[in-house]
PDB file of C-alpha atoms in Angstrom:
ATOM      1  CA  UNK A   1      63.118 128.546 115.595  1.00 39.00           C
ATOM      2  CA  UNK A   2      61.897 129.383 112.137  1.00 42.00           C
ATOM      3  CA  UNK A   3      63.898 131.158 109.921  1.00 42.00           C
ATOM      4  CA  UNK A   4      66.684 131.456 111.967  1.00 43.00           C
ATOM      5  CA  UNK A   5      69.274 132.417 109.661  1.00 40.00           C
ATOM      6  CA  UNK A   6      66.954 135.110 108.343  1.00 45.00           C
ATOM      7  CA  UNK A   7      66.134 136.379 111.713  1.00 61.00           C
ATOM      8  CA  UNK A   8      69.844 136.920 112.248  1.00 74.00           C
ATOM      9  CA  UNK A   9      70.744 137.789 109.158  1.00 83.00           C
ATOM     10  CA  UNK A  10      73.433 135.769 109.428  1.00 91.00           C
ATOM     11  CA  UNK A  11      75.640 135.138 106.025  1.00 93.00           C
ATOM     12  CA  UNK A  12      77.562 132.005 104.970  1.00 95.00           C
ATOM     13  CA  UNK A  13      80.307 131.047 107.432  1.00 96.00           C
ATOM     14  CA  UNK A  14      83.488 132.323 105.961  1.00 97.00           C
ATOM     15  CA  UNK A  15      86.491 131.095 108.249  1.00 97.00           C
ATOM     16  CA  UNK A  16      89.074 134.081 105.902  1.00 97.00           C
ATOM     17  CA  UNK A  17      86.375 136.145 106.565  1.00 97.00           C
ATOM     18  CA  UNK A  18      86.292 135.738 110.629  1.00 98.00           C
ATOM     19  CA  UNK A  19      90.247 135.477 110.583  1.00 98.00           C
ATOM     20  CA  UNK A  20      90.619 139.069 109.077  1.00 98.00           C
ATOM     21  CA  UNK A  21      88.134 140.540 111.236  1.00 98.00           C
ATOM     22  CA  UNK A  22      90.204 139.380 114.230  1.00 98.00           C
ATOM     23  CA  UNK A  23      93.537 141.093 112.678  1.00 98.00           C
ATOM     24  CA  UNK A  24      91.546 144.124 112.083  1.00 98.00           C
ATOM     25  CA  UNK A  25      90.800 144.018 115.995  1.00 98.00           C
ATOM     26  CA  UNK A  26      94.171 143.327 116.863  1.00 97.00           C
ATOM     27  CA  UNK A  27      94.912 146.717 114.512  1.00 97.00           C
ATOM     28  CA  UNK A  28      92.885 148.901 116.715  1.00 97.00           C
ATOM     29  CA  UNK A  29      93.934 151.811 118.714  1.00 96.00           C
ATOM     30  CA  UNK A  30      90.693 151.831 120.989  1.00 96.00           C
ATOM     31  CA  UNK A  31      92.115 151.585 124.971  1.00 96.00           C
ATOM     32  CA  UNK A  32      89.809 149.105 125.904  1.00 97.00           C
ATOM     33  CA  UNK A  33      90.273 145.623 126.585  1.00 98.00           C
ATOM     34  CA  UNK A  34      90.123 143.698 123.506  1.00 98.00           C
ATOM     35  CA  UNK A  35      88.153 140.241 123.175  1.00 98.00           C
ATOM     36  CA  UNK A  36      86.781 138.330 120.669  1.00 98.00           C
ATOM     37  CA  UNK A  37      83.446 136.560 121.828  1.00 98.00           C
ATOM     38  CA  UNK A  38      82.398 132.974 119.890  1.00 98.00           C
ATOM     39  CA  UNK A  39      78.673 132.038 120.845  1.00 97.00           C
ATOM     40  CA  UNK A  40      75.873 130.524 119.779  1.00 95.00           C
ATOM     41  CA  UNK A  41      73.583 127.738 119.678  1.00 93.00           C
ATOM     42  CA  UNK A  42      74.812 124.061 121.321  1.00 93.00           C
ATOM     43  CA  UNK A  43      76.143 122.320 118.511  1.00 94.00           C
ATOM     44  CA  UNK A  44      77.098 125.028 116.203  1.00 95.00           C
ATOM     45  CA  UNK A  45      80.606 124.422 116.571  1.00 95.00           C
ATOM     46  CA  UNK A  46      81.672 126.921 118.737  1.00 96.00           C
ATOM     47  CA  UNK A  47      84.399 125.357 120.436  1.00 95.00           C
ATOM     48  CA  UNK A  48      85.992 124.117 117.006  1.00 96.00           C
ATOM     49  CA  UNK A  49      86.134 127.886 115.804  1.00 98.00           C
ATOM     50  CA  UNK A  50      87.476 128.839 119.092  1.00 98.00           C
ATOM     51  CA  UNK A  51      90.486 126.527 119.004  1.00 97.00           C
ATOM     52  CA  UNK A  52      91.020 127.016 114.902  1.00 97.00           C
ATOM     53  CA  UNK A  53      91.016 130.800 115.992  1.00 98.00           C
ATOM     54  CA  UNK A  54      93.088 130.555 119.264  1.00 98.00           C
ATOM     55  CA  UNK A  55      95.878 128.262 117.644  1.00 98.00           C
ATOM     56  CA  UNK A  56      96.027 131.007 114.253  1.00 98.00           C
ATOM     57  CA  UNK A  57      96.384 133.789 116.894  1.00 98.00           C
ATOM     58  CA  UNK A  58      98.620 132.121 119.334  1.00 97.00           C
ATOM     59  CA  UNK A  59      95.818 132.923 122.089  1.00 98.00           C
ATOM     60  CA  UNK A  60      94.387 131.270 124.819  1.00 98.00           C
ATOM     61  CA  UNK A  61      90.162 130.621 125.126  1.00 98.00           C
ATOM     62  CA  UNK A  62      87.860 131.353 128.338  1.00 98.00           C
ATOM     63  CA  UNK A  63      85.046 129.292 128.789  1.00 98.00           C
ATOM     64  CA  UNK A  64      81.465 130.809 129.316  1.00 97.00           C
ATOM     65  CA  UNK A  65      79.918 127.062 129.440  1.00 95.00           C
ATOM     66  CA  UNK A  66      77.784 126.926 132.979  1.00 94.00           C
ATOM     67  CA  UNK A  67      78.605 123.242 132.943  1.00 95.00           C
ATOM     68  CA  UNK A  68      82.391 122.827 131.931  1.00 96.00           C
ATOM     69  CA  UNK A  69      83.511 124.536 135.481  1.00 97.00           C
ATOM     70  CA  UNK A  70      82.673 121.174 137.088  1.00 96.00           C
ATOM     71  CA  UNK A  71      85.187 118.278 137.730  1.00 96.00           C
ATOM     72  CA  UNK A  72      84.548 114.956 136.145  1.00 95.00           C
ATOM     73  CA  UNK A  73      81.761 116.106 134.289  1.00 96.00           C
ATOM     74  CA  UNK A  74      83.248 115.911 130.906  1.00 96.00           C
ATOM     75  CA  UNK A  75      81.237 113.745 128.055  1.00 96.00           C
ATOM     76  CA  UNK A  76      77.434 115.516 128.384  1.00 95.00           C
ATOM     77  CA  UNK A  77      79.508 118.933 128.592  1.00 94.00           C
ATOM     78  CA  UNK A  78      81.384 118.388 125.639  1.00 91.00           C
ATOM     79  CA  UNK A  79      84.409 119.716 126.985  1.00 94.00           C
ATOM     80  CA  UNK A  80      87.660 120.124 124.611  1.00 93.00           C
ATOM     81  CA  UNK A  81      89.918 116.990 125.038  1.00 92.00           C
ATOM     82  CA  UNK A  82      92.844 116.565 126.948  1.00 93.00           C
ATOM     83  CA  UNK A  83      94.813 117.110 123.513  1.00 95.00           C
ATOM     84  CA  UNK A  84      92.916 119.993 122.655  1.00 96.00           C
ATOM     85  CA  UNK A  85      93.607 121.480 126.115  1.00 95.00           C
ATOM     86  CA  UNK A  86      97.401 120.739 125.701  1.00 96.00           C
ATOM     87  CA  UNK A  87      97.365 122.575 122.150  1.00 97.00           C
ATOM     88  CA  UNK A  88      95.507 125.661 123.438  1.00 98.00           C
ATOM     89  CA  UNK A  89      95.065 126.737 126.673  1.00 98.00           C
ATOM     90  CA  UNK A  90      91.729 126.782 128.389  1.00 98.00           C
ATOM     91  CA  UNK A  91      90.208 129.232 131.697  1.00 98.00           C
ATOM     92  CA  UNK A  92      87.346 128.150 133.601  1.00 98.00           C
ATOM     93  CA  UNK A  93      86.866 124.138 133.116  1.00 97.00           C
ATOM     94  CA  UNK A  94      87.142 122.390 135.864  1.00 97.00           C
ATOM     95  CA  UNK A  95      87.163 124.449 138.611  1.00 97.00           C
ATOM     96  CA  UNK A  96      84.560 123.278 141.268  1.00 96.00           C
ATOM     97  CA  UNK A  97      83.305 120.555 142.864  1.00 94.00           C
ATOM     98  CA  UNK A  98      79.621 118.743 141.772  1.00 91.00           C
ATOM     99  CA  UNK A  99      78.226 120.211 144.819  1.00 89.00           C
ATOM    100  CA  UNK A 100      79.637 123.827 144.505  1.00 92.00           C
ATOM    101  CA  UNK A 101      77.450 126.910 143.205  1.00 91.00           C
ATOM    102  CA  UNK A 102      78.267 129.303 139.540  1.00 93.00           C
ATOM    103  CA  UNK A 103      76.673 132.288 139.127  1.00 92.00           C
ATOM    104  CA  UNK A 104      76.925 134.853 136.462  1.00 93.00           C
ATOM    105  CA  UNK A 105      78.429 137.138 139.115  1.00 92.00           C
ATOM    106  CA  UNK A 106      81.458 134.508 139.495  1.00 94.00           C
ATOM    107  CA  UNK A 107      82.345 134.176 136.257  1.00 96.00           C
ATOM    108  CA  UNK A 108      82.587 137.860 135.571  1.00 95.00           C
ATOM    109  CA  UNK A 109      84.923 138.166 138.697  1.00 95.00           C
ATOM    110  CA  UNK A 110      86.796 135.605 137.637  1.00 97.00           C
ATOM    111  CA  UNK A 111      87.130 135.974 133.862  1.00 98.00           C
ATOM    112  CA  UNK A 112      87.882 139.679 133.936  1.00 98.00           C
ATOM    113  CA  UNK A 113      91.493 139.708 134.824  1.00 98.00           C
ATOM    114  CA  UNK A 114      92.125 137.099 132.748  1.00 98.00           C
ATOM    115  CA  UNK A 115      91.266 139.278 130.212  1.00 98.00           C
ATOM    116  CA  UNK A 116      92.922 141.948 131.544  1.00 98.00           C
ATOM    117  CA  UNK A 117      96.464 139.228 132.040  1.00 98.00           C
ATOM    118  CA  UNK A 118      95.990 138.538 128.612  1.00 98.00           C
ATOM    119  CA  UNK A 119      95.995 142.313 126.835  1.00 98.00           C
ATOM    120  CA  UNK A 120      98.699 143.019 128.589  1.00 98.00           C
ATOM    121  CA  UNK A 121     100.664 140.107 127.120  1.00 98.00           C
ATOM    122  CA  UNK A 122      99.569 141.217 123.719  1.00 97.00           C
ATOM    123  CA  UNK A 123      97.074 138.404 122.872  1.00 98.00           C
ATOM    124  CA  UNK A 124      93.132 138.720 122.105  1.00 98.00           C
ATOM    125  CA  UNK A 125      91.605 136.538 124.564  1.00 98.00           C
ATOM    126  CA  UNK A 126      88.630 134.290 122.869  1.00 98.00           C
ATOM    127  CA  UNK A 127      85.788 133.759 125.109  1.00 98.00           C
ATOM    128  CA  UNK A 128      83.903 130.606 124.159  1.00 97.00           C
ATOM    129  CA  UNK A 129      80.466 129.255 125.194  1.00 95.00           C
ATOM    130  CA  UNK A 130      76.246 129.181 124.871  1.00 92.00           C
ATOM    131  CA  UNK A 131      75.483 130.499 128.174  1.00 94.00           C
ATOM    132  CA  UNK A 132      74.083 134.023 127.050  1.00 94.00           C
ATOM    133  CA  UNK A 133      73.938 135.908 130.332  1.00 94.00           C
ATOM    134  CA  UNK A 134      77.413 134.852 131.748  1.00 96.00           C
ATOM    135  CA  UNK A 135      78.576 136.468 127.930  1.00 97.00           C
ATOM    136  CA  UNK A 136      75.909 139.686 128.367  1.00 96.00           C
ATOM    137  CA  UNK A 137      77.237 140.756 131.343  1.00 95.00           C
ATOM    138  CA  UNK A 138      80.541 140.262 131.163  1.00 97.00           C
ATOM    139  CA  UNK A 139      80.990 142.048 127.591  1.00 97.00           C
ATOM    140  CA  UNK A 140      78.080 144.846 128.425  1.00 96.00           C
ATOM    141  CA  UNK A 141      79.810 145.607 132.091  1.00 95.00           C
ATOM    142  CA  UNK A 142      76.983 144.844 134.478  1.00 94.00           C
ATOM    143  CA  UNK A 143      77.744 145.601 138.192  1.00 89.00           C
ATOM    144  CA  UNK A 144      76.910 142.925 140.569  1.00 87.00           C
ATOM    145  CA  UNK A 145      76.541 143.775 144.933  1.00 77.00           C
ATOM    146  CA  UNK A 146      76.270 140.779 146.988  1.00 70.00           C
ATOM    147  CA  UNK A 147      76.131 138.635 143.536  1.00 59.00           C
ATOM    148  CA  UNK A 148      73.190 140.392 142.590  1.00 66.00           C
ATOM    149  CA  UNK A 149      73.092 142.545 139.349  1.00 65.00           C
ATOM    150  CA  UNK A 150      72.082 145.939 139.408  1.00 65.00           C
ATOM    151  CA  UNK A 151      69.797 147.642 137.105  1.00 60.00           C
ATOM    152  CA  UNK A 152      72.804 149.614 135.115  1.00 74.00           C
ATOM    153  CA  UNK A 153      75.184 148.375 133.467  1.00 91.00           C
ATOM    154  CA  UNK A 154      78.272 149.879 131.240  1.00 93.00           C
ATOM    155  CA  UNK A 155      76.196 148.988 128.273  1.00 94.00           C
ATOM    156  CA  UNK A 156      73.028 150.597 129.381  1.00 91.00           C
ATOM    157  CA  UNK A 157      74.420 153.968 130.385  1.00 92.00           C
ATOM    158  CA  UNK A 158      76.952 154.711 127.030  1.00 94.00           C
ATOM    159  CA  UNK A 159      75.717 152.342 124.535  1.00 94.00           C
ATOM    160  CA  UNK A 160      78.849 150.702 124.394  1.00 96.00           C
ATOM    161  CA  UNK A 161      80.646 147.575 125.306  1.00 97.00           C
ATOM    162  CA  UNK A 162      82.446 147.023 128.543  1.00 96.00           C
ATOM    163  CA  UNK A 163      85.626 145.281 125.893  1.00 98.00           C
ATOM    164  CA  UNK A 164      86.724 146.335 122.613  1.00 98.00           C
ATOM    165  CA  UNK A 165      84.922 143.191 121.148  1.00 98.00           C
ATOM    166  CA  UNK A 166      84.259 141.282 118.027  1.00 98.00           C
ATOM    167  CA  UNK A 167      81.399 139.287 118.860  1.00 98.00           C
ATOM    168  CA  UNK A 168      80.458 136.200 116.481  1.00 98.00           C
ATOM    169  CA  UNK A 169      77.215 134.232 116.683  1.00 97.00           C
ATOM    170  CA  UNK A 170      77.135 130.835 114.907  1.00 96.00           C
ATOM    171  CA  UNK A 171      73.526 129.695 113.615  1.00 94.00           C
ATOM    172  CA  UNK A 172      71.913 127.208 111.788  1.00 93.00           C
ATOM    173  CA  UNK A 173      68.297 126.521 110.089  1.00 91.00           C
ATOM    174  CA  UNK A 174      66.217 124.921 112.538  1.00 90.00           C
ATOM    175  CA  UNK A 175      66.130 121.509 110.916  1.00 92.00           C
ATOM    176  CA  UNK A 176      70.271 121.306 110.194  1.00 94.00           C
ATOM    177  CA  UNK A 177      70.087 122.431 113.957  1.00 94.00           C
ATOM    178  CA  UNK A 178      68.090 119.740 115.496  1.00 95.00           C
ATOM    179  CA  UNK A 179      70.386 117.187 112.923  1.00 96.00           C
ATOM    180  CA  UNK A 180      73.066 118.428 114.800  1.00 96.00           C
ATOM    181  CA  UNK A 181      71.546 117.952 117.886  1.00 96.00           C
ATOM    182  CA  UNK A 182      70.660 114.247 117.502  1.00 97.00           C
ATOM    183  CA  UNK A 183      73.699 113.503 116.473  1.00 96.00           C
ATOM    184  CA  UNK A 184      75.732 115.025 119.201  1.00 96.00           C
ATOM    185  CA  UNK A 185      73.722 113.517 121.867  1.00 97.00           C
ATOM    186  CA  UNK A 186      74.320 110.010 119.834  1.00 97.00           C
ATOM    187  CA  UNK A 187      78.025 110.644 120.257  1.00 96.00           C
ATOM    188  CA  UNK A 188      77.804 111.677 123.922  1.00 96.00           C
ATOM    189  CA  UNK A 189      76.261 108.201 124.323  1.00 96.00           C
ATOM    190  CA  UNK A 190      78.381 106.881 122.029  1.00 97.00           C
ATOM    191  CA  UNK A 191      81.734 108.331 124.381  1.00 96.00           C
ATOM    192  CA  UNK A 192      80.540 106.506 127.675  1.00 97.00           C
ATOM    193  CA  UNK A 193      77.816 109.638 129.163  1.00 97.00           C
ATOM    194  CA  UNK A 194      75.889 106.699 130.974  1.00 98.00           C
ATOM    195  CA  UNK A 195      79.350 105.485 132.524  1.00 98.00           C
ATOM    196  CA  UNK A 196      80.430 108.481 133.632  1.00 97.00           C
ATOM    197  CA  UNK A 197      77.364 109.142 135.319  1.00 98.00           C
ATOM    198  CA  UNK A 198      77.540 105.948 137.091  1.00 97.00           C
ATOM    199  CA  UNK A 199      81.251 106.585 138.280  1.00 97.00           C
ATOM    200  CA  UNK A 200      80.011 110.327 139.273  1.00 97.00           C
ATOM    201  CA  UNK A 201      77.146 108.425 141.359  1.00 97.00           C
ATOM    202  CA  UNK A 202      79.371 106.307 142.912  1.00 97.00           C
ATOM    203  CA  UNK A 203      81.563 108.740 143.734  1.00 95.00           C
ATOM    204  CA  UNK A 204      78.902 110.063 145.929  1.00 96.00           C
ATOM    205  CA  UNK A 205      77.559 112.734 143.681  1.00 96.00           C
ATOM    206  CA  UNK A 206      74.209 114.063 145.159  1.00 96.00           C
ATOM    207  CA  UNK A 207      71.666 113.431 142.091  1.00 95.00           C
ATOM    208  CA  UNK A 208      70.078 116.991 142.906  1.00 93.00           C
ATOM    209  CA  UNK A 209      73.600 118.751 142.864  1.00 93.00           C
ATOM    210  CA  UNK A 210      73.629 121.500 140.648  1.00 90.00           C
ATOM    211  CA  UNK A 211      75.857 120.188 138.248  1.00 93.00           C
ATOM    212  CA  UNK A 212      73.489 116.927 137.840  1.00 95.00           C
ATOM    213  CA  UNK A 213      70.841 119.001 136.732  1.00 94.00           C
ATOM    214  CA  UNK A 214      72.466 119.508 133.421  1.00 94.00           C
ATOM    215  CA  UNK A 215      70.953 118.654 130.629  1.00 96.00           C
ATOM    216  CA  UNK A 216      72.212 115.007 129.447  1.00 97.00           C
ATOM    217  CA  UNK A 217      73.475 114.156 133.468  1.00 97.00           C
ATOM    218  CA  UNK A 218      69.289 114.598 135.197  1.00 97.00           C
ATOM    219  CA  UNK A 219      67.969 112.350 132.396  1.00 98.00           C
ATOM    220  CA  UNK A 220      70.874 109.871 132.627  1.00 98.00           C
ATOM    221  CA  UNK A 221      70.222 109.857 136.584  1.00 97.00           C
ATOM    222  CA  UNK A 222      66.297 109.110 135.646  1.00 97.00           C
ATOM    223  CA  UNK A 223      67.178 105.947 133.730  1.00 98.00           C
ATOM    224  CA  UNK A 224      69.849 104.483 136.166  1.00 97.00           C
ATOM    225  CA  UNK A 225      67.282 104.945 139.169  1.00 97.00           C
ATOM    226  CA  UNK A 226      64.740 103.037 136.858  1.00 97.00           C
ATOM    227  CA  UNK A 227      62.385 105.547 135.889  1.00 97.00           C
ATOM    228  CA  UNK A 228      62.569 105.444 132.207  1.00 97.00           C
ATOM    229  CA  UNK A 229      64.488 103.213 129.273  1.00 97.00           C
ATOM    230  CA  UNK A 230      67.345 104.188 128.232  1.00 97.00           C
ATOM    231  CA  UNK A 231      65.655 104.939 125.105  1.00 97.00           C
ATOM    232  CA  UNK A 232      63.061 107.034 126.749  1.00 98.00           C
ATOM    233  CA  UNK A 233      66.471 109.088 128.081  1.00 98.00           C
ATOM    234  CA  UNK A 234      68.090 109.778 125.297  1.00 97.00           C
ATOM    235  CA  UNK A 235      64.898 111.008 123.828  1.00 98.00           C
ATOM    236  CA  UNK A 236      64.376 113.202 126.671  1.00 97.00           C
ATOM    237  CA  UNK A 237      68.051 114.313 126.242  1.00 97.00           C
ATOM    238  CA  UNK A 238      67.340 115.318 122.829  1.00 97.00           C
ATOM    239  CA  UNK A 239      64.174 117.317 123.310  1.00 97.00           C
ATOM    240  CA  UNK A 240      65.435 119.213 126.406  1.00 97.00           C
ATOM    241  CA  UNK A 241      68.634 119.981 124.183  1.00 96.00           C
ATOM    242  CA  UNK A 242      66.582 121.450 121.827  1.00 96.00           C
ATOM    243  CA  UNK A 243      64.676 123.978 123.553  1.00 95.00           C
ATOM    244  CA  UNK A 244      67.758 125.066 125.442  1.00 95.00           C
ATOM    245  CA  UNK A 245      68.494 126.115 121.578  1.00 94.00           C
ATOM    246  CA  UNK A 246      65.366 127.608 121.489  1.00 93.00           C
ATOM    247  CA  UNK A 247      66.214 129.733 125.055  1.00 93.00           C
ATOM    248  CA  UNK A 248      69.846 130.547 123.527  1.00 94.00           C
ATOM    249  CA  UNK A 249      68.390 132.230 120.131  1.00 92.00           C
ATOM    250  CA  UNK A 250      65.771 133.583 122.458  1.00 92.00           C
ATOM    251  CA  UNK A 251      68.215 135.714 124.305  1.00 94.00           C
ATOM    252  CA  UNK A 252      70.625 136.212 121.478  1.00 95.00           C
ATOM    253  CA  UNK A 253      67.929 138.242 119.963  1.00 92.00           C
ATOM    254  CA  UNK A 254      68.542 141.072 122.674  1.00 91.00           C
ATOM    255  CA  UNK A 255      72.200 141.619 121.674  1.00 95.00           C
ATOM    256  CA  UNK A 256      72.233 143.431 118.892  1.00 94.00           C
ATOM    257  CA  UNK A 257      75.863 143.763 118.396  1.00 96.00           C
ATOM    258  CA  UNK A 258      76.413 139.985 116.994  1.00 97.00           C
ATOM    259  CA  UNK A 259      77.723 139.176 113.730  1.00 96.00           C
ATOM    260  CA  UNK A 260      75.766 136.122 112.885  1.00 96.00           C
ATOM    261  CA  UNK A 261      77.532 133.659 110.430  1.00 96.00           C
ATOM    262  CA  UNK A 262      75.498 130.510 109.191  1.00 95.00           C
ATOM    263  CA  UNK A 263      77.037 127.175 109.503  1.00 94.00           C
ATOM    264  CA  UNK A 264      74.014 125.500 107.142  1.00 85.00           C
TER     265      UNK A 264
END
């Protein structure tokens, strides 16, 4: 995590700066899809870019957040508010059950004519999230049989995106990162995250379900079955949060195509 910004070479956030490179994408005669992609590192304020972008543009944003497609599972996901959701419309929250499956191969399938719906009503969709492979393979084309991906992919064979894309990365030095971290996981806790695990328990949520293995809901479970203090979660909540970081920047280093913009 050292050095981030310099790994990336990232340069100072400049809101103008992203805003015009958006109207320049809107200006371009390529035939493919076009997208802009917001990613990055949790807590780098991807989501508030999104919606300051989507509401400019008069677009709509599609969630690449592995968690956000479950029901009820709202304060350790950081999903947009109700109000936010009313202001600017939002694809893929919400859509399964605690018990049901996502796989990279399902959100491609499902975000792709969405994309499609939205070019052909004139708008740049704005695809939103931290979880790096749903992103990959969606913007570099890979092919999926049975939900498996195969070795080619768009990308691999031409060299060039699947979308006509503007892809943004948002980044941060590692100790205005791990700031950020702590103090979003204070505010989860702060918003009722232990609550809403114990209505989601109550509810009859399996523990081991896939969506309770996300970060913030397994360590929650831990210190409601007894296992730890609730200090001794929310310390485990913060570690664990920050070497998912460490996994994003990990595989954001593969994608050479991001425009890295510093938030620090």
């Amino acid at each position: 995590m050292r050095n981030i910004v310099k790994d990336f070479d990232a340069e100072k956030f400049d809101l103008t700066k992203i805003i015009n490179q958006i109207k320049s994408l809107g200006l371009s005669t390529s035939p493919k899809e076009k997208l802009v992609v917001i990613l990055g590192a949790t807590a780098t304020g991807k989501s508030t870019l999104a919606l300051q972008a989507a509401k400019f543009f008069d677009t709509e944003i599609i969630s690449a957040d592995s968690m956000s497609v479950y029901k009820n599972f709202n304060v350790g996901t950081a999903k947009p508010s109700d109000i936010e959701r009313a202001e600017v419309k939002h694809y893929l929250i919400d859509i399964l059950e605690p018990h049901e499956k996502f796989s990279v191969a399902e959100f491609v399938r499902m975000a792709t004519p969405i994309i499609a719906d939205l070019n052909r009503a004139g708008k740049i969709p704005i695809i939103a999230g931290g979880t790096g492979l749903y992103i990959q393979a969606l913007i570099e084309g890979y092919k999926f049989g049975d939900g498996v991906k195969s070795r080619e992919s768009f990308f691999a064979q031409t060299g060039e995106l699947n979308y006509n894309a503007l892809v943004i990365g948002l980044t941060a030095a590692r100790q205005e990162l791990y700031k950020r971290i702590d103090e979003r996981t204070e505010k989860m806790l702060d918003a009722g995250l232990v609550k809403e695990v114990e209505n989601l328990l109550e509810q009859g949520v399996n523990p081991n379900a896939q969506a309770m293995l996300g970060i913030g809901y397994k360590e929650v479970v831990e210190y409601l079955q007894g296992k730890c203090t609730l200090d001794e979660a929310v310390s485990k909540v913060k570690q664990a949060t920050r070497n998912f970081a460490k996994r994003q920047l990990t595989w954001y280093r593969r994608m050479k195509y991001i425009e890295w913009y510093s938030i620090s």
